[in-house]
Amino acid sequence: MRTALLQSSGRPGSVEGNLKALDEAAGRAAAAGAALLAAPEMFLTGYAIGDDTARLAEPADGDSADAVAEIAERHGLAIAYGYPERDGERVYNSVQLISAEGARLAGYRKTHLFGCFEQEHFVPGEQPVVQAELGGLTVGLMICYDVEFPENVRAHALAGTDLLVVPTAQMHPFQFVAESLVPVRAWESQMYVAYVNRVGREGEFDFVGLSTLAGPDGVARARAGRGEELVFADADPVLLAASREANPYLRDRRPGLYGSLV
């Protein structure tokens, strides 16, 4: 499944502007044969928007979700995008996956909140593994800091995730996560990991880009630089099956020894 990673911070504070940017990227991705377009963490509104986070938060089935569904259906590809999700009085840092037919396939709420900024503005999610079937693959969802916990990714592996989509807002000086940790996560849990980042400065944050789609062999199939970019790579189920057969980490586990982890 050809996957497009939209490395961009869009227009922080402008939902309308970011929907237009998503529409333009979806057109380019579809023209290049992509079946899935992934956008960064909080792409719909911007990340460093302070108290506007609550004001701009929308329910999972809100107007912006309808707008993304229209974009996905018009261009004929699935879209995963980050946004602040309102559920009553609570606001979550969420990602939603919309099908090429405009249906809401899955929604995930970030379970591990990073730093004072996120802990002040969001409630943590409680469901670690969220999946949907797409293009013959089981697609899992996660957000940024979540992928830095190996237990999280391994839980997805044990649940059968083939492609883990991780919208992120990775900032300086933690670029080693994109450069080194993400390919290792893909290797040790035998899956594809699509890690799609913001870029440039927003408030106090300096986002490093370096979006990547890493394969189960630990090789980056696509790697963006430090600027606005749309990059492409394929998640191949045949290669994935062969890699899992050759690298039997999941079969060779001894869960009885791991009780101290919990």
XYZ file of N, CA and C in Angstrom:
786
model
N 0.845 -1.193 0.000
C 0.000 0.000 0.000
C 0.880 1.242 0.000
N 0.790 2.010 -1.078
C 1.577 3.245 -1.148
C 1.052 4.241 -0.120
N 1.968 4.754 0.683
C 1.618 5.652 1.780
C 2.342 6.973 1.597
N 1.605 8.065 1.757
C 2.177 9.412 1.651
C 2.236 10.045 3.026
N 3.382 10.631 3.357
C 3.573 11.320 4.629
C 3.657 12.816 4.360
N 2.722 13.564 4.928
C 2.692 15.014 4.753
C 3.450 15.666 5.895
N 4.702 16.025 5.645
C 5.519 16.710 6.653
C 5.264 18.211 6.547
N 4.483 18.731 7.480
C 4.079 20.131 7.423
C 3.474 20.527 8.752
N 3.596 21.799 9.098
C 2.882 22.338 10.249
C 1.663 23.125 9.817
N 1.412 23.183 8.520
C 0.235 23.879 8.031
C 0.205 25.320 8.480
N -0.979 25.778 8.901
C -1.165 27.153 9.388
C -1.732 27.094 10.796
N -0.874 27.138 11.806
C -1.352 27.035 13.189
C -2.442 28.058 13.494
N -3.540 27.555 14.058
C -4.652 28.403 14.416
C -5.723 28.526 13.355
N -5.454 28.030 12.129
C -6.407 28.165 11.028
C -6.879 26.797 10.558
N -8.032 26.367 11.051
C -8.584 25.089 10.609
C -8.872 25.129 9.114
N -9.437 26.222 8.646
C -9.749 26.352 7.224
C -8.488 26.247 6.371
N -7.424 26.935 6.784
C -6.171 26.884 6.038
C -5.574 25.496 6.021
N -5.676 24.776 7.136
C -5.110 23.436 7.202
C -5.932 22.429 6.412
N -7.233 22.619 6.346
C -8.050 21.765 5.483
C -7.697 21.974 4.012
N -7.420 23.220 3.635
C -6.997 23.492 2.255
C -5.648 22.831 1.969
N -4.719 22.895 2.929
C -3.416 22.257 2.750
C -3.566 20.747 2.640
N -4.471 20.182 3.430
C -4.709 18.743 3.375
C -5.320 18.344 2.039
N -6.221 19.162 1.533
C -6.847 18.904 0.242
C -5.796 18.909 -0.868
N -4.925 19.897 -0.855
C -3.875 19.997 -1.879
C -2.938 18.792 -1.807
N -2.550 18.398 -0.571
C -1.659 17.256 -0.410
C -2.347 15.967 -0.842
N -3.638 15.847 -0.555
C -4.375 14.652 -0.955
C -4.410 14.515 -2.471
N -4.562 15.633 -3.168
C -4.536 15.588 -4.624
C -3.201 15.110 -5.158
N -2.121 15.625 -4.598
C -0.773 15.201 -5.008
C -0.530 13.738 -4.669
N -0.976 13.324 -3.471
C -0.754 11.941 -3.052
C -1.523 10.977 -3.942
N -2.777 11.299 -4.234
C -3.584 10.431 -5.093
C -2.987 10.328 -6.486
N -2.482 11.448 -7.008
C -1.877 11.445 -8.340
C -0.641 10.561 -8.388
N 0.027 10.402 -7.243
C 1.214 9.556 -7.172
C 0.877 8.107 -6.824
N -0.418 7.795 -6.731
C -0.830 6.418 -6.495
C -0.948 6.015 -5.045
N -0.928 6.977 -4.121
C -1.034 6.645 -2.702
C -2.446 6.218 -2.341
N -2.550 5.226 -1.466
C -3.840 4.791 -0.938
C -4.105 5.375 0.443
N -3.063 5.933 1.071
C -3.181 6.502 2.412
C -2.322 7.743 2.501
N -2.890 8.823 3.030
C -2.169 10.050 3.334
C -2.195 10.241 4.840
N -1.024 10.402 5.453
C -0.928 10.629 6.889
C -0.391 12.029 7.148
N -1.086 12.777 8.010
C -0.688 14.132 8.396
C -0.239 14.128 9.856
N 0.492 15.153 10.289
C 1.092 15.144 11.624
C 0.102 15.298 12.780
N 0.665 15.203 13.958
C -0.058 15.449 15.207
C -0.650 16.857 15.204
N -1.914 16.972 15.599
C -2.598 18.264 15.730
C -2.557 19.064 14.422
N -2.556 18.381 13.281
C -2.440 19.100 12.012
C -3.630 20.011 11.762
N -4.792 19.602 12.188
C -6.000 20.356 11.878
C -5.976 21.775 12.443
N -5.339 21.962 13.604
C -5.393 23.255 14.295
C -4.048 23.916 14.516
N -2.968 23.128 14.450
C -1.677 23.580 14.950
C -1.447 23.011 16.330
N -0.193 22.888 16.703
C 0.172 22.257 17.975
C 0.293 23.287 19.100
N 1.139 24.284 18.906
C 1.437 25.249 19.979
C 0.427 26.387 19.950
N -0.841 26.068 20.234
C -1.897 27.077 20.137
C -2.475 27.442 21.498
N -1.873 26.939 22.571
C -2.241 27.352 23.916
C -3.709 27.161 24.228
N -4.340 28.208 24.760
C -5.743 28.115 25.175
C -6.696 27.944 24.006
N -6.233 28.194 22.783
C -7.078 27.946 21.618
C -7.324 26.458 21.398
N -6.545 25.619 22.085
C -6.738 24.174 21.949
C -8.177 23.787 22.270
N -8.671 24.252 23.409
C -10.041 23.919 23.809
C -11.064 24.579 22.890
N -10.786 25.802 22.460
C -11.737 26.520 21.603
C -11.882 25.840 20.256
N -10.779 25.322 19.707
C -10.793 24.737 18.373
C -11.094 23.236 18.372
N -11.159 22.643 19.555
C -11.433 21.204 19.629
C -12.827 20.898 19.085
N -12.932 19.763 18.386
C -14.191 19.335 17.787
C -14.455 17.870 18.110
N -15.715 17.460 18.107
C -16.006 16.028 18.262
C -15.521 15.234 17.057
N -15.384 13.940 17.263
C -14.873 13.065 16.198
C -15.748 13.094 14.958
N -17.022 13.420 15.125
C -17.942 13.487 13.985
C -18.346 14.931 13.673
N -17.453 15.877 13.971
C -17.756 17.290 13.777
C -17.607 17.750 12.339
N -17.713 19.065 12.162
C -17.666 19.646 10.820
C -16.346 19.353 10.110
N -15.248 19.422 10.838
C -13.948 19.178 10.199
C -13.803 17.724 9.777
N -14.332 16.821 10.582
C -14.316 15.408 10.184
C -15.095 15.214 8.895
N -16.220 15.897 8.773
C -16.994 15.823 7.525
C -16.201 16.389 6.355
N -15.464 17.476 6.604
C -14.664 18.089 5.541
C -13.540 17.151 5.099
N -12.880 16.494 6.059
C -11.818 15.542 5.710
C -12.406 14.354 4.960
N -13.575 13.895 5.373
C -14.227 12.787 4.677
C -14.517 13.152 3.224
N -14.935 14.396 2.993
C -15.200 14.843 1.623
C -13.921 14.873 0.808
N -12.827 15.337 1.410
C -11.531 15.361 0.729
C -11.090 13.941 0.376
N -11.206 13.031 1.341
C -10.786 11.650 1.118
C -11.591 11.006 -0.011
N -12.894 11.204 0.015
C -13.751 10.585 -1.003
C -13.496 11.190 -2.378
N -13.306 12.503 -2.429
C -13.103 13.163 -3.721
C -11.796 12.722 -4.373
N -10.759 12.504 -3.554
C -9.465 12.121 -4.111
C -9.262 10.604 -4.130
N -10.123 9.868 -3.461
C -10.059 8.418 -3.517
C -8.912 7.805 -2.741
N -8.620 8.359 -1.553
C -7.600 7.765 -0.699
C -7.971 7.987 0.762
N -7.451 7.111 1.630
C -7.683 7.238 3.060
C -6.811 8.344 3.633
N -7.257 8.957 4.725
C -6.521 10.043 5.364
C -6.500 9.823 6.869
N -5.306 9.930 7.453
C -5.141 9.947 8.910
C -4.638 11.330 9.297
N -5.290 11.969 10.251
C -4.903 13.336 10.610
C -5.055 13.553 12.117
N -4.183 14.394 12.668
C -4.229 14.717 14.071
C -5.067 15.958 14.336
N -5.752 15.962 15.491
C -6.625 17.086 15.826
C -6.958 17.033 17.315
N -7.402 18.151 17.911
C -7.888 18.112 19.288
C -9.352 17.677 19.291
N -9.647 16.615 19.993
C -10.985 16.034 20.000
C -11.734 16.426 21.272
N -12.901 16.995 21.103
C -13.751 17.321 22.246
C -14.774 16.212 22.468
N -14.859 15.773 23.722
C -15.880 14.811 24.125
C -16.468 15.331 25.433
N -17.564 16.059 25.334
C -18.118 16.731 26.506
C -17.167 17.816 26.978
N -16.783 17.777 28.240
C -15.853 18.762 28.792
C -14.396 18.357 28.595
N -14.173 17.164 28.119
C -12.801 16.665 27.969
C -12.270 16.932 26.564
N -10.946 17.202 26.494
C -10.277 17.390 25.215
C -9.116 16.402 25.133
N -9.065 15.681 24.040
C -8.023 14.680 23.812
C -7.150 15.082 22.634
N -5.895 14.663 22.667
C -4.994 14.776 21.524
C -5.228 13.513 20.691
N -5.875 13.655 19.548
C -6.385 12.485 18.831
C -5.904 12.411 17.391
N -6.048 11.220 16.824
C -5.852 11.002 15.394
C -7.057 10.223 14.898
N -7.533 10.585 13.718
C -8.669 9.901 13.120
C -8.292 9.382 11.739
N -8.766 8.190 11.424
C -8.533 7.569 10.120
C -9.842 7.538 9.358
N -9.844 8.167 8.180
C -11.004 8.241 7.301
C -10.732 7.404 6.058
N -11.700 6.614 5.628
C -11.505 5.759 4.458
C -11.622 6.559 3.171
N -11.228 5.917 2.066
C -11.347 6.542 0.744
C -12.805 6.740 0.342
N -13.717 6.100 1.048
C -15.151 6.284 0.794
C -15.756 7.333 1.731
N -14.906 7.940 2.565
C -15.376 8.984 3.466
C -15.924 8.488 4.788
N -15.705 7.217 5.126
C -16.194 6.660 6.385
C -15.138 6.813 7.477
N -15.588 7.075 8.695
C -14.669 7.126 9.836
C -14.343 5.695 10.261
N -13.073 5.286 10.054
C -12.662 3.914 10.330
C -12.198 3.711 11.761
N -11.482 4.688 12.318
C -10.921 4.517 13.656
C -10.501 5.868 14.216
N -10.550 5.968 15.531
C -10.068 7.151 16.219
C -9.271 6.742 17.444
N -8.143 7.382 17.638
C -7.246 7.050 18.754
C -6.926 8.309 19.550
N -6.928 8.185 20.874
C -6.596 9.276 21.778
C -5.245 9.014 22.428
N -4.344 9.970 22.326
C -2.976 9.821 22.828
C -2.976 9.388 24.288
N -2.270 8.298 24.569
C -2.289 7.736 25.917
C -1.164 8.255 26.804
N -0.061 8.694 26.214
C 1.079 9.202 26.974
C 1.301 10.668 26.595
N 0.934 11.575 27.476
C 1.043 13.001 27.198
C 2.448 13.489 27.541
N 3.022 14.282 26.624
C 4.402 14.727 26.775
C 4.458 16.144 27.351
N 5.104 16.284 28.477
C 5.425 17.606 29.005
C 4.230 18.363 29.580
N 4.551 19.501 30.173
C 3.532 20.309 30.855
C 2.474 20.835 29.899
N 2.886 21.190 28.661
C 1.939 21.757 27.699
C 0.791 20.789 27.440
N 1.112 19.546 27.104
C 0.063 18.572 26.802
C -0.724 18.193 28.051
N -0.032 18.051 29.166
C -0.722 17.650 30.387
C -1.687 18.733 30.873
N -1.428 19.968 30.511
C -2.317 21.064 30.893
C -3.563 21.114 30.013
N -3.429 20.757 28.733
C -4.515 20.979 27.781
C -5.300 19.728 27.399
N -4.788 18.543 27.731
C -5.435 17.318 27.281
C -5.656 16.336 28.429
N -6.617 15.455 28.208
C -6.838 14.285 29.055
C -6.228 13.085 28.331
N -5.503 12.208 29.007
C -4.924 11.052 28.309
C -5.981 10.032 27.925
N -5.789 9.401 26.768
C -6.655 8.311 26.365
C -6.356 7.058 27.158
N -7.255 6.091 27.084
C -7.113 4.864 27.874
C -7.104 3.593 27.030
N -7.235 3.726 25.712
C -7.259 2.541 24.843
C -5.957 2.475 24.058
N -5.054 1.543 24.398
C -3.721 1.545 23.795
C -3.672 1.047 22.357
N -4.548 0.141 21.985
C -4.493 -0.444 20.640
C -5.790 -0.131 19.908
N -5.674 0.664 18.852
C -6.796 0.986 17.974
C -6.374 0.632 16.552
N -7.207 -0.129 15.849
C -6.849 -0.638 14.520
C -8.024 -0.517 13.557
N -7.673 -0.614 12.271
C -8.678 -0.700 11.213
C -8.062 -1.464 10.049
N -8.899 -2.075 9.247
C -8.436 -2.783 8.054
C -8.447 -1.818 6.873
N -7.338 -1.786 6.152
C -7.206 -0.850 5.034
C -6.258 -1.437 3.998
N -6.731 -1.584 2.778
C -5.872 -2.039 1.693
C -5.188 -3.364 1.940
N -5.869 -4.277 2.633
C -5.289 -5.583 2.913
C -4.342 -5.608 4.087
N -4.185 -4.492 4.774
C -3.310 -4.396 5.937
C -4.112 -4.017 7.177
N -3.629 -4.462 8.331
C -4.177 -3.991 9.597
C -3.391 -2.755 10.009
N -4.070 -1.615 10.019
C -3.440 -0.331 10.323
C -3.722 0.027 11.773
N -2.673 0.335 12.519
C -2.799 0.778 13.900
C -2.491 2.260 14.005
N -3.022 2.880 15.054
C -2.838 4.314 15.267
C -2.160 4.575 16.608
N -1.299 5.579 16.608
C -0.572 5.986 17.800
C -0.152 7.428 17.581
N 0.253 8.148 18.629
C 0.659 9.541 18.475
C 1.977 9.798 19.194
N 2.965 10.240 18.454
C 4.226 10.816 18.936
C 4.850 10.059 20.113
N 4.777 10.641 21.306
C 5.439 10.108 22.502
C 5.067 8.657 22.762
N 3.861 8.247 22.359
C 3.414 6.870 22.569
C 4.388 5.849 21.995
N 4.991 6.170 20.847
C 5.843 5.196 20.164
C 7.172 5.001 20.887
N 7.483 5.899 21.816
C 8.733 5.801 22.564
C 8.642 4.799 23.711
N 7.472 4.215 23.913
C 7.269 3.172 24.913
C 7.192 1.832 24.187
N 8.218 0.985 24.327
C 8.235 -0.265 23.561
C 7.043 -1.163 23.854
N 6.498 -1.076 25.085
C 5.333 -1.890 25.421
C 4.145 -1.546 24.520
N 4.006 -0.276 24.211
C 2.907 0.177 23.352
C 2.978 -0.464 21.973
N 4.157 -0.399 21.380
C 4.320 -0.922 20.019
C 4.206 -2.443 20.018
N 4.762 -3.082 21.019
C 4.659 -4.543 21.092
C 3.206 -4.985 21.252
N 2.411 -4.209 21.983
C 0.986 -4.534 22.107
C 0.311 -4.518 20.734
N 0.693 -3.552 19.897
C 0.166 -3.519 18.536
C 0.629 -4.739 17.745
N 1.886 -5.114 17.898
C 2.405 -6.272 17.176
C 1.628 -7.531 17.554
N 1.386 -7.705 18.843
C 0.670 -8.900 19.310
C -0.785 -8.896 18.853
N -1.324 -7.694 18.591
C -2.700 -7.582 18.112
C -2.789 -7.671 16.592
N -1.638 -7.802 15.922
C -1.650 -8.023 14.479
C -1.494 -6.783 13.623
N -1.052 -5.666 14.193
C -0.856 -4.463 13.384
C 0.252 -4.689 12.359
N -0.030 -4.329 11.109
C 0.953 -4.428 10.028
C 1.635 -3.085 9.759
N 0.846 -2.024 9.803
C 1.340 -0.673 9.551
C 0.880 0.208 10.703
N 1.831 0.743 11.453
C 1.530 1.624 12.580
C 1.718 3.063 12.120
N 0.633 3.838 12.116
C 0.672 5.234 11.678
C 0.794 6.115 12.910
N 1.849 6.951 12.926
C 2.180 7.733 14.112
C 2.323 9.212 13.754
N 1.233 9.982 13.760
C 1.370 11.433 13.642
C 2.164 11.954 14.840
N 3.055 12.908 14.584
C 3.943 13.328 15.660
C 4.234 14.818 15.591
N 4.702 15.334 16.727
C 5.187 16.707 16.824
C 6.558 16.635 17.505
N 7.489 15.981 16.816
C 8.819 15.726 17.380
C 9.681 16.969 17.286
N 10.259 17.370 18.387
C 10.975 18.639 18.472
C 12.447 18.442 18.813
N 13.224 19.472 18.521
C 14.629 19.515 18.941
C 14.678 19.491 20.466
N 15.587 18.738 21.107
C 16.723 18.009 20.545
C 16.503 16.505 20.467
N 15.300 16.065 20.198
C 14.990 14.633 20.263
C 14.924 13.981 18.891
N 15.673 14.517 17.930
C 15.579 13.995 16.566
C 16.059 12.548 16.443
N 16.802 12.058 17.444
C 17.250 10.667 17.392
C 16.063 9.699 17.395
N 14.913 10.156 17.875
C 13.726 9.294 17.848
C 13.369 8.951 16.405
N 13.303 9.973 15.563
C 12.998 9.743 14.148
C 14.129 9.009 13.449
N 15.349 9.379 13.775
C 16.498 8.821 13.063
C 16.778 7.375 13.446
N 16.643 7.035 14.726
C 17.104 5.730 15.212
C 16.004 4.893 15.852
N 15.222 5.504 16.741
C 14.277 4.712 17.514
C 13.163 4.126 16.666
N 12.612 4.928 15.748
C 11.484 4.448 14.945
C 11.862 3.233 14.095
N 13.000 3.241 13.366
C 13.377 2.023 12.642
C 13.583 0.817 13.557
N 14.094 1.045 14.761
C 14.261 -0.064 15.706
C 12.909 -0.610 16.143
N 11.957 0.276 16.408
C 10.613 -0.190 16.764
C 10.024 -1.063 15.640
N 10.204 -0.630 14.403
C 9.693 -1.408 13.277
C 10.340 -2.789 13.229
N 11.633 -2.843 13.482
C 12.378 -4.105 13.442
C 11.991 -5.018 14.596
N 11.995 -4.500 15.822
C 11.805 -5.375 16.972
C 10.368 -5.894 17.078
N 9.410 -5.163 16.495
C 8.021 -5.619 16.531
C 7.515 -6.077 15.174
N 8.402 -6.096 14.163
C 8.105 -6.655 12.842
C 6.822 -6.072 12.245
N 6.923 -4.786 11.935
C 5.821 -4.071 11.298
C 6.396 -2.883 10.545
N 5.562 -2.235 9.763
C 5.905 -0.941 9.192
C 5.474 0.144 10.173
N 6.293 1.190 10.274
C 5.951 2.336 11.116
C 6.060 3.603 10.283
N 4.937 4.305 10.152
C 4.895 5.584 9.430
C 4.852 6.703 10.460
N 5.937 7.431 10.550
C 6.129 8.468 11.575
C 6.169 9.810 10.856
N 5.110 10.612 11.022
C 4.956 11.821 10.196
C 4.928 13.051 11.092
N 5.891 13.944 10.854
C 6.200 15.013 11.799
C 5.814 16.401 11.294
N 5.719 17.311 12.243
C 5.627 18.731 11.961
C 7.024 19.252 11.650
N 7.099 20.517 11.216
C 8.395 21.068 10.826
C 8.411 22.569 11.109
N 9.579 23.085 11.512
C 9.733 24.516 11.753
C 9.360 24.919 13.171
N 9.400 26.222 13.432
C 9.154 26.738 14.773
C 7.672 27.054 14.990
N 7.193 26.695 16.166
C 5.867 27.098 16.652
C 6.034 27.463 18.119
N 5.886 28.723 18.432
C 6.052 29.135 19.815
C 7.408 28.719 20.344
N 7.417 27.997 21.442
C 8.667 27.568 22.071
C 9.240 26.308 21.449
N 8.529 25.708 20.493
C 8.930 24.421 19.945
C 9.586 24.570 18.577
N 10.612 23.746 18.343
C 11.306 23.706 17.063
C 11.206 22.285 16.524
N 10.247 22.064 15.623
C 9.983 20.725 15.116
C 11.002 20.340 14.050
N 11.467 19.094 14.119
C 12.666 18.700 13.374
C 12.381 18.006 12.044
N 11.113 17.758 11.698
C 10.868 17.046 10.442
C 11.334 15.599 10.535
N 12.089 15.158 9.520
C 12.674 13.818 9.476
C 11.615 12.701 9.481
N 10.441 12.993 8.945
C 9.397 11.967 8.845
C 9.939 10.739 8.125
N 9.476 9.572 8.549
C 10.001 8.349 7.947
C 8.948 7.258 7.925
N 9.058 6.388 6.935
C 8.325 5.131 6.944
C 9.373 4.033 7.002
N 9.438 3.352 8.144
C 10.440 2.313 8.372
C 9.808 0.948 8.179
N 10.580 0.022 7.602
C 10.091 -1.319 7.341
C 10.458 -2.297 8.433
N 9.941 -3.528 8.368
C 10.230 -4.534 9.390
C 11.683 -5.001 9.391
N 12.439 -4.618 8.376
C 13.875 -4.895 8.353
C 14.686 -3.767 8.964
N 14.010 -2.754 9.517
C 14.696 -1.635 10.143
C 15.210 -0.597 9.171
N 14.838 -0.726 7.900
C 15.307 0.195 6.868
C 14.246 1.270 6.628
N 14.690 2.524 6.553
C 13.782 3.630 6.248
C 13.459 3.603 4.763
N 12.207 3.329 4.427
C 11.784 3.296 3.028
C 11.611 4.713 2.472
N 11.321 5.640 3.358
C 11.229 7.055 2.987
C 11.766 7.864 4.154
N 12.436 8.967 3.824
C 12.972 9.836 4.879
C 12.916 11.275 4.392
N 12.118 12.096 5.065
C 12.040 13.513 4.721
C 13.212 14.268 5.341
N 13.403 15.490 4.865
C 14.433 16.357 5.418
C 13.866 17.239 6.524
N 14.277 18.514 6.523
C 13.873 19.431 7.595
C 12.862 20.476 7.145
N 12.351 20.347 5.907
C 11.407 21.330 5.409
C 10.061 20.708 5.080
N 9.146 21.530 4.554
C 7.845 21.044 4.108
C 8.067 20.027 2.987
N 7.388 18.886 3.095
C 7.678 17.829 2.130
C 6.554 16.794 2.148
N 6.323 16.181 0.997
C 5.422 15.046 0.877
C 6.253 13.881 0.369
N 6.393 12.837 1.201
C 7.234 11.701 0.820
C 6.380 10.443 0.735
N 6.868 9.474 -0.053
C 6.095 8.277 -0.353
C 6.926 7.024 -0.085
N 6.238 5.969 0.349
C 6.857 4.651 0.454
C 5.752 3.608 0.460
N 6.127 2.376 0.182
C 5.161 1.281 0.120
C 5.257 0.402 1.359
N 4.110 -0.005 1.879
C 4.021 -1.048 2.893
C 3.610 -2.323 2.179
N 4.528 -3.268 2.091
C 4.359 -4.465 1.261
C 4.044 -5.676 2.145
N 2.834 -6.234 2.062
C 2.497 -7.377 2.917
C 3.326 -8.620 2.623
N 3.811 -8.774 1.396
C 4.641 -9.935 1.057
C 5.978 -9.836 1.769
N 6.622 -8.677 1.699
C 7.882 -8.482 2.412
C 7.676 -8.630 3.912
N 6.556 -8.121 4.416
C 6.275 -8.199 5.845
C 6.167 -9.649 6.303
N 5.451 -10.471 5.547
C 5.300 -11.878 5.911
C 6.638 -12.597 5.897
N 7.474 -12.313 4.893
C 8.787 -12.945 4.806
C 9.677 -12.509 5.957
N 9.603 -11.234 6.310
C 10.419 -10.726 7.406
C 10.001 -11.350 8.730
N 8.709 -11.501 8.946
C 8.234 -12.103 10.196
C 8.642 -13.569 10.293
N 8.676 -14.253 9.153
C 9.108 -15.648 9.158
C 10.598 -15.756 9.481
N 11.395 -14.825 8.962
C 12.841 -14.867 9.151
C 13.279 -14.323 10.503
N 12.448 -13.479 11.122
C 12.810 -12.827 12.386
C 11.708 -13.086 13.413
N 11.795 -14.238 14.098
C 10.653 -14.716 14.892
C 10.580 -14.147 16.307
N 10.750 -12.845 16.442
C 10.685 -12.251 17.778
C 9.373 -12.575 18.486
N 8.272 -12.449 17.769
C 6.976 -12.644 18.426
C 6.771 -14.108 18.815
N 7.222 -15.037 17.978
C 7.090 -16.465 18.297
C 7.992 -16.869 19.451
N 9.160 -16.228 19.547
C 10.158 -16.641 20.535
C 10.011 -15.945 21.887
N 9.002 -15.127 22.029
C 8.768 -14.472 23.314
C 8.486 -15.525 24.413
N 8.814 -15.169 25.659
C 8.500 -16.012 26.815
C 7.739 -15.156 27.828
N 6.447 -14.939 27.599
C 5.672 -14.015 28.432
C 5.720 -14.322 29.928
N 5.903 -15.591 30.270
C 5.960 -15.935 31.680
C 7.103 -15.286 32.434
N 8.105 -14.827 31.694
C 9.269 -14.169 32.329
C 9.067 -12.669 32.495
N 7.995 -12.129 31.937
C 7.877 -10.680 31.849
C 6.906 -10.072 32.866
N 6.538 -10.829 33.862
C 5.566 -10.339 34.827
C 5.975 -9.049 35.512
N 7.273 -8.838 35.677
C 7.729 -7.635 36.383
C 7.450 -6.358 35.588
N 7.146 -6.499 34.292
C 6.866 -5.308 33.488
C 5.575 -4.632 33.921
N 4.682 -5.367 34.513
C 3.406 -4.780 34.940
C 3.182 -4.948 36.446
